[in-house]
Coordinates of C-alpha atoms in Angstrom, one line a residue:
X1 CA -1.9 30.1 42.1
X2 CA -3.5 30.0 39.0
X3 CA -3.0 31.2 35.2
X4 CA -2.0 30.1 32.6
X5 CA -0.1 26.5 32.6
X6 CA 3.5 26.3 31.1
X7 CA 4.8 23.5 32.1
X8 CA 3.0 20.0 32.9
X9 CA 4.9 17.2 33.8
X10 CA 2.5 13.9 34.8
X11 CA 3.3 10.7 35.9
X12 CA 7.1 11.0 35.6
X13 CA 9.0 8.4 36.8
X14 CA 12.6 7.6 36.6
X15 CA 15.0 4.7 36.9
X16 CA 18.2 4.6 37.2
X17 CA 20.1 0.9 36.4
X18 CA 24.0 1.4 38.4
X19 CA 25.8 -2.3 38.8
X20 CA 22.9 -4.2 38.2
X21 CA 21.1 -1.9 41.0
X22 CA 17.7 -0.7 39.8
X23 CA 17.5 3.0 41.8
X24 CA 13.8 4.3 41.5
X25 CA 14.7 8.3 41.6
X26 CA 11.2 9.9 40.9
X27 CA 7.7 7.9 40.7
X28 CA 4.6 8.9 39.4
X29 CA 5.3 13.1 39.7
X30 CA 2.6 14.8 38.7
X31 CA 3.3 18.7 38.8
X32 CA 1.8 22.4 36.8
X33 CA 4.0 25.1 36.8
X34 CA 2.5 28.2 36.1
X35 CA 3.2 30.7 33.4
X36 CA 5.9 33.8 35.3
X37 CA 5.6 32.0 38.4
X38 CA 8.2 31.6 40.9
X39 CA 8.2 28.0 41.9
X40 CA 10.8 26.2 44.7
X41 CA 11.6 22.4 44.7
X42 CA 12.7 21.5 48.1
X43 CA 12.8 17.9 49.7
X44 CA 15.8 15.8 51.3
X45 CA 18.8 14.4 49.5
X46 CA 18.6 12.1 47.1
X47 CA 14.8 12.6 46.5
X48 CA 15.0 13.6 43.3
X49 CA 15.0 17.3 43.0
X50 CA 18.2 17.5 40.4
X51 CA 17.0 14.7 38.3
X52 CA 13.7 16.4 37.8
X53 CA 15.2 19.4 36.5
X54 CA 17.2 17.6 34.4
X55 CA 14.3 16.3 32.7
X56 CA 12.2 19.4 32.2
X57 CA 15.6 21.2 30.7
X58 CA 15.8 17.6 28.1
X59 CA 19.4 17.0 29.6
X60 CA 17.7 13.3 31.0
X61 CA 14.7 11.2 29.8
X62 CA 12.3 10.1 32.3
X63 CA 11.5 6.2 32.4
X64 CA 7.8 6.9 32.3
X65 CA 5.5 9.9 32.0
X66 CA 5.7 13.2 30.0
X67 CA 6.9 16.6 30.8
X68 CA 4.8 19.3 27.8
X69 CA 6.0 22.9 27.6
X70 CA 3.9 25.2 26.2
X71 CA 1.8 22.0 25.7
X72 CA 4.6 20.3 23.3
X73 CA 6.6 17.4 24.6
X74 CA 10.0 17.7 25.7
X75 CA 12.3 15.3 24.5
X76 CA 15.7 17.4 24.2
X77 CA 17.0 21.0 25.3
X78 CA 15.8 23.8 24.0
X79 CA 16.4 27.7 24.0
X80 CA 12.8 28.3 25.9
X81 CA 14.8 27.1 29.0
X82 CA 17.9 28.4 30.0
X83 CA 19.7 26.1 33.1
X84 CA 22.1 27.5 36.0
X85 CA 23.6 25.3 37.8
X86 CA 25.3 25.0 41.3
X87 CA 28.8 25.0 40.3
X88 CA 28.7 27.9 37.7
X89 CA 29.4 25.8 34.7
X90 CA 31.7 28.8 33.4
X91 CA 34.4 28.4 30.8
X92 CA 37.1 29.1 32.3
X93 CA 39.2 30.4 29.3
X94 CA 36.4 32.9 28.1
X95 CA 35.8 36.3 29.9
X96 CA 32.6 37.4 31.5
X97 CA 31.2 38.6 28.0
X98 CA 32.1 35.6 26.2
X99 CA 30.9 33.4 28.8
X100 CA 27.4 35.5 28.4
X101 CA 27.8 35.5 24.8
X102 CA 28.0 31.6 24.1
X103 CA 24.3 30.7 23.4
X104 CA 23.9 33.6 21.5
X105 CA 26.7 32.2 19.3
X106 CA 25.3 28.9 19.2
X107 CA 22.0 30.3 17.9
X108 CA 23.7 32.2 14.8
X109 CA 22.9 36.1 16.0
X110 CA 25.2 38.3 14.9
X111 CA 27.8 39.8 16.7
X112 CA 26.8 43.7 16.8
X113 CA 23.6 42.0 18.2
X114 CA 25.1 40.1 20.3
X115 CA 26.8 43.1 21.9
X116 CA 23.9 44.7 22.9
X117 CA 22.0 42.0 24.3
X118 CA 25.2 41.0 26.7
X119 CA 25.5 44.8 27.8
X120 CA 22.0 44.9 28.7
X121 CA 22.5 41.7 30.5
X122 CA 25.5 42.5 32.0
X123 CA 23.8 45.8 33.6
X124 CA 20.5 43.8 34.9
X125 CA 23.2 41.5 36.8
X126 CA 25.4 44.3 38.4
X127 CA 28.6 43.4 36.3
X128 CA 29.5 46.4 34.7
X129 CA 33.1 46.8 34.4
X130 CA 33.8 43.2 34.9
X131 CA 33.0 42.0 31.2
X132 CA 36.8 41.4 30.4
X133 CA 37.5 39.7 33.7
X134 CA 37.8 35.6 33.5
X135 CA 36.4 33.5 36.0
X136 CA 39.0 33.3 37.9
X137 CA 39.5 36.9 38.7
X138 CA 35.6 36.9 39.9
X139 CA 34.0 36.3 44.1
X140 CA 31.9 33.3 43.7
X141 CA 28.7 35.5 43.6
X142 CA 29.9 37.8 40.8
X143 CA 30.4 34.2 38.9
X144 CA 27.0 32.8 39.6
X145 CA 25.3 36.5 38.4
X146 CA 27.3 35.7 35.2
X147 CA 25.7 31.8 34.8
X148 CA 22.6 33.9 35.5
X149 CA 23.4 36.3 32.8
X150 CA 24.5 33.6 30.1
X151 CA 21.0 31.7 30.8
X152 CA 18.6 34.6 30.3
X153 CA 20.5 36.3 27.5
X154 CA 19.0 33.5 25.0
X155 CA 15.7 35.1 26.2
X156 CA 14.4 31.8 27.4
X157 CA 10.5 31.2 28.6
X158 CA 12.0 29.1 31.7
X159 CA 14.6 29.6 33.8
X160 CA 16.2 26.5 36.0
X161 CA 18.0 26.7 39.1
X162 CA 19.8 23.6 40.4
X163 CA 21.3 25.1 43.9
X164 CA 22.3 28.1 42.2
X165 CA 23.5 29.7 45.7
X166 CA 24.2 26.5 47.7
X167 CA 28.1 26.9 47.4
X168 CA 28.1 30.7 48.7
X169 CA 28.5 31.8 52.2
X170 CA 25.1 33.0 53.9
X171 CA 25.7 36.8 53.4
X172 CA 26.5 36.0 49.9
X173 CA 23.7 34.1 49.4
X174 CA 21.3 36.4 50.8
X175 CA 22.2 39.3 48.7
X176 CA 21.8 36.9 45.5
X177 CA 18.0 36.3 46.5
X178 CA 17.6 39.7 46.6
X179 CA 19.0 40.4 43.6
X180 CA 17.9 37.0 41.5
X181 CA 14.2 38.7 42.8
X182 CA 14.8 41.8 40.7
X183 CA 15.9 40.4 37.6
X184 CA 12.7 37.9 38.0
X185 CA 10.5 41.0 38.5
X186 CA 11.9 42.8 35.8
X187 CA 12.2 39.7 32.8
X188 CA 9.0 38.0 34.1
X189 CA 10.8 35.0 33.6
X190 CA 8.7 32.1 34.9
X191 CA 11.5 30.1 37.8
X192 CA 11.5 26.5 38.6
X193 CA 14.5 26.6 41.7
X194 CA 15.9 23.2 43.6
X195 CA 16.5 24.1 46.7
X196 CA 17.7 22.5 50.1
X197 CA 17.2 25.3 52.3
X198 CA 13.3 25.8 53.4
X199 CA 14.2 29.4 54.5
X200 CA 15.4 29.9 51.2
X201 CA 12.2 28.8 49.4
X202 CA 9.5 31.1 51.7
X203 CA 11.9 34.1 51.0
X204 CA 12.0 33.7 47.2
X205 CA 8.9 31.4 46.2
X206 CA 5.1 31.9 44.7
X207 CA 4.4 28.6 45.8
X208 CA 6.9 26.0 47.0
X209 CA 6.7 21.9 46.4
X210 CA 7.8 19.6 48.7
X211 CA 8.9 16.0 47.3
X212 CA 9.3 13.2 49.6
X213 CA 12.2 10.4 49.9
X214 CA 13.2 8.8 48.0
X215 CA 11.4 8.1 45.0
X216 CA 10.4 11.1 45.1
X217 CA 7.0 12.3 44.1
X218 CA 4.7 15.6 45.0
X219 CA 3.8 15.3 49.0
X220 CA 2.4 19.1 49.0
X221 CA 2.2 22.5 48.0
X222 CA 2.1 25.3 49.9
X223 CA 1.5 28.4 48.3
X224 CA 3.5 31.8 49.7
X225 CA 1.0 34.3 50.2
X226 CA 3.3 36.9 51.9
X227 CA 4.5 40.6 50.7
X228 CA 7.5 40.9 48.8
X229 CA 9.8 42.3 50.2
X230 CA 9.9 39.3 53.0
X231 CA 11.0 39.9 56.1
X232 CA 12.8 36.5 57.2
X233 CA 12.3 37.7 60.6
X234 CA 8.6 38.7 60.7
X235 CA 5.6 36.1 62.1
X236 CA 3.9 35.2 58.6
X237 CA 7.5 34.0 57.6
X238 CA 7.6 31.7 60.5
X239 CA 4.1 31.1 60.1
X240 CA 4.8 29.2 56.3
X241 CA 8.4 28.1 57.5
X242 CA 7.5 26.3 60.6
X243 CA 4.9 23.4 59.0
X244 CA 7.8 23.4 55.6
X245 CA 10.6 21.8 57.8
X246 CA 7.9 19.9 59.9
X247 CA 7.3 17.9 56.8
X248 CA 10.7 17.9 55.2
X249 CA 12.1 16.6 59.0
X250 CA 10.0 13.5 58.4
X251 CA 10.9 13.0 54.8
X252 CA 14.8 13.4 55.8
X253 CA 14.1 10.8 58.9
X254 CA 12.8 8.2 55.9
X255 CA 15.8 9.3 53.9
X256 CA 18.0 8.6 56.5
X257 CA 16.2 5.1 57.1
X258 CA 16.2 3.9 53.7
X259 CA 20.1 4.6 53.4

């Protein structure tokens, strides 16, 4: 994969002090993300994955190292990345447009603007008749597609995915893939998705990274140079899954040593 670099992140490291317990959760991560690329994270629990996100969307500071964006430093959040996260994150006392609505708020744009860029989001998302409903009254998928919907509606360059589908059932989930596919084809959004599943990563990803136990850093890449539309059944999927959970089986046994 090449093009233009968005995102650089070198030699981050990061330490977390608990009860005079020093916890190493990244170490020396070097990593480009390329501009509209699709990029999965994938590597065992507690390697790292969340923390990393964390730090490229300004929500953490890293211990050591850098992450640039558009060659600038991060150092806070910013509207050039928008963040969904695994549990939805919704208010619950706002409806499906408010909820969509909110950083558009928080930037000042008015509210017959406002309007029209939630209806255009609330179409790309499959939502439409839903925009008075509150969380509550929405499947688990319908909420995630609104999270989705509230993170791009701020236009951001980078979109951040923490397990966005790792609480849905597997039919569910599958249907979100698709779907989260087309609204990437159509926004050209560049994607930086955690992920535990490896299937999950070869159906969706441009090239996927695999970080090792913990602390985690960058054992490989593997590029995804297969067709979309993937067939999760055909041989070239198997062909790229079959090494991925070879070499996420032996970070997971280290994992499982170290704990």
């Amino acid at each position: 994969m090449g093009g233009n670099t968005l995102i650089q992140i070198r030699n981050l490291t990061k330490v977390f002090e608990q009860d005079q317990a020093r916890i190493e959760a990244l170490t020396g991560l070097n990593l480009n993300v390329y501009q509209g690329e699709f990029c999965c994270v994938i590597g065992p629990t507690g390697c790292g994955k969340t923390t990393l996100l964390r730090i490229v969307a300004g929500l953490e500071s890293p211990t050591e190292g850098e992450v640039l964006l558009n060659g600038r430093k991060v150092t806070k959040p910013g509207a050039e990345r928008g963040m969904v996260f695994q549990e939805f994150a919704l208010f619950p006392w706002r409806t499906t447009r408010k909820n969509i609505e909110f950083g558009l708020e928080i930037k000042g744009i008015l509210p017959e603007k406002r309007l029209e860029i939630v209806e255009r989001y609330v179409k790309l998302v499959g939502l439409q008749g839903f925009e008075k409903a509150l969380p509550r009254q929405l499947s688990s998928g319908m909420k995630q597609r609104v999270a989705i919907a509230r993170a791009l509606a701020t236009d951001p360059e980078v979109l951040l995915m923490d397990e966005p589908f790792g609480s849905l059932d597997a039919q569910t989930r599958n249907i979100m893939q698709k779907e989260l596919l087309t609204i990437w084809e159509k926004t050209k959004k560049t994607v930086v998705f955690v992920t535990h599943s490896v299937d999950e990563a070869v159906y969706l990803a441009d090239r996927i990274v695999v970080l090792t136990a913990r602390p985690g850093t960058v054992k490989k890449i593997v590029e995804v140079d297969l067709p979309r539309p993937r067939d999760r059944t055909g041989e070239g999927f198997y062909a790229v899954r079959r090494p991925l959970l070879q070499e996420l089986e032996v970070e997971v046994e280290k994992a499982v040593r170290k704990s």
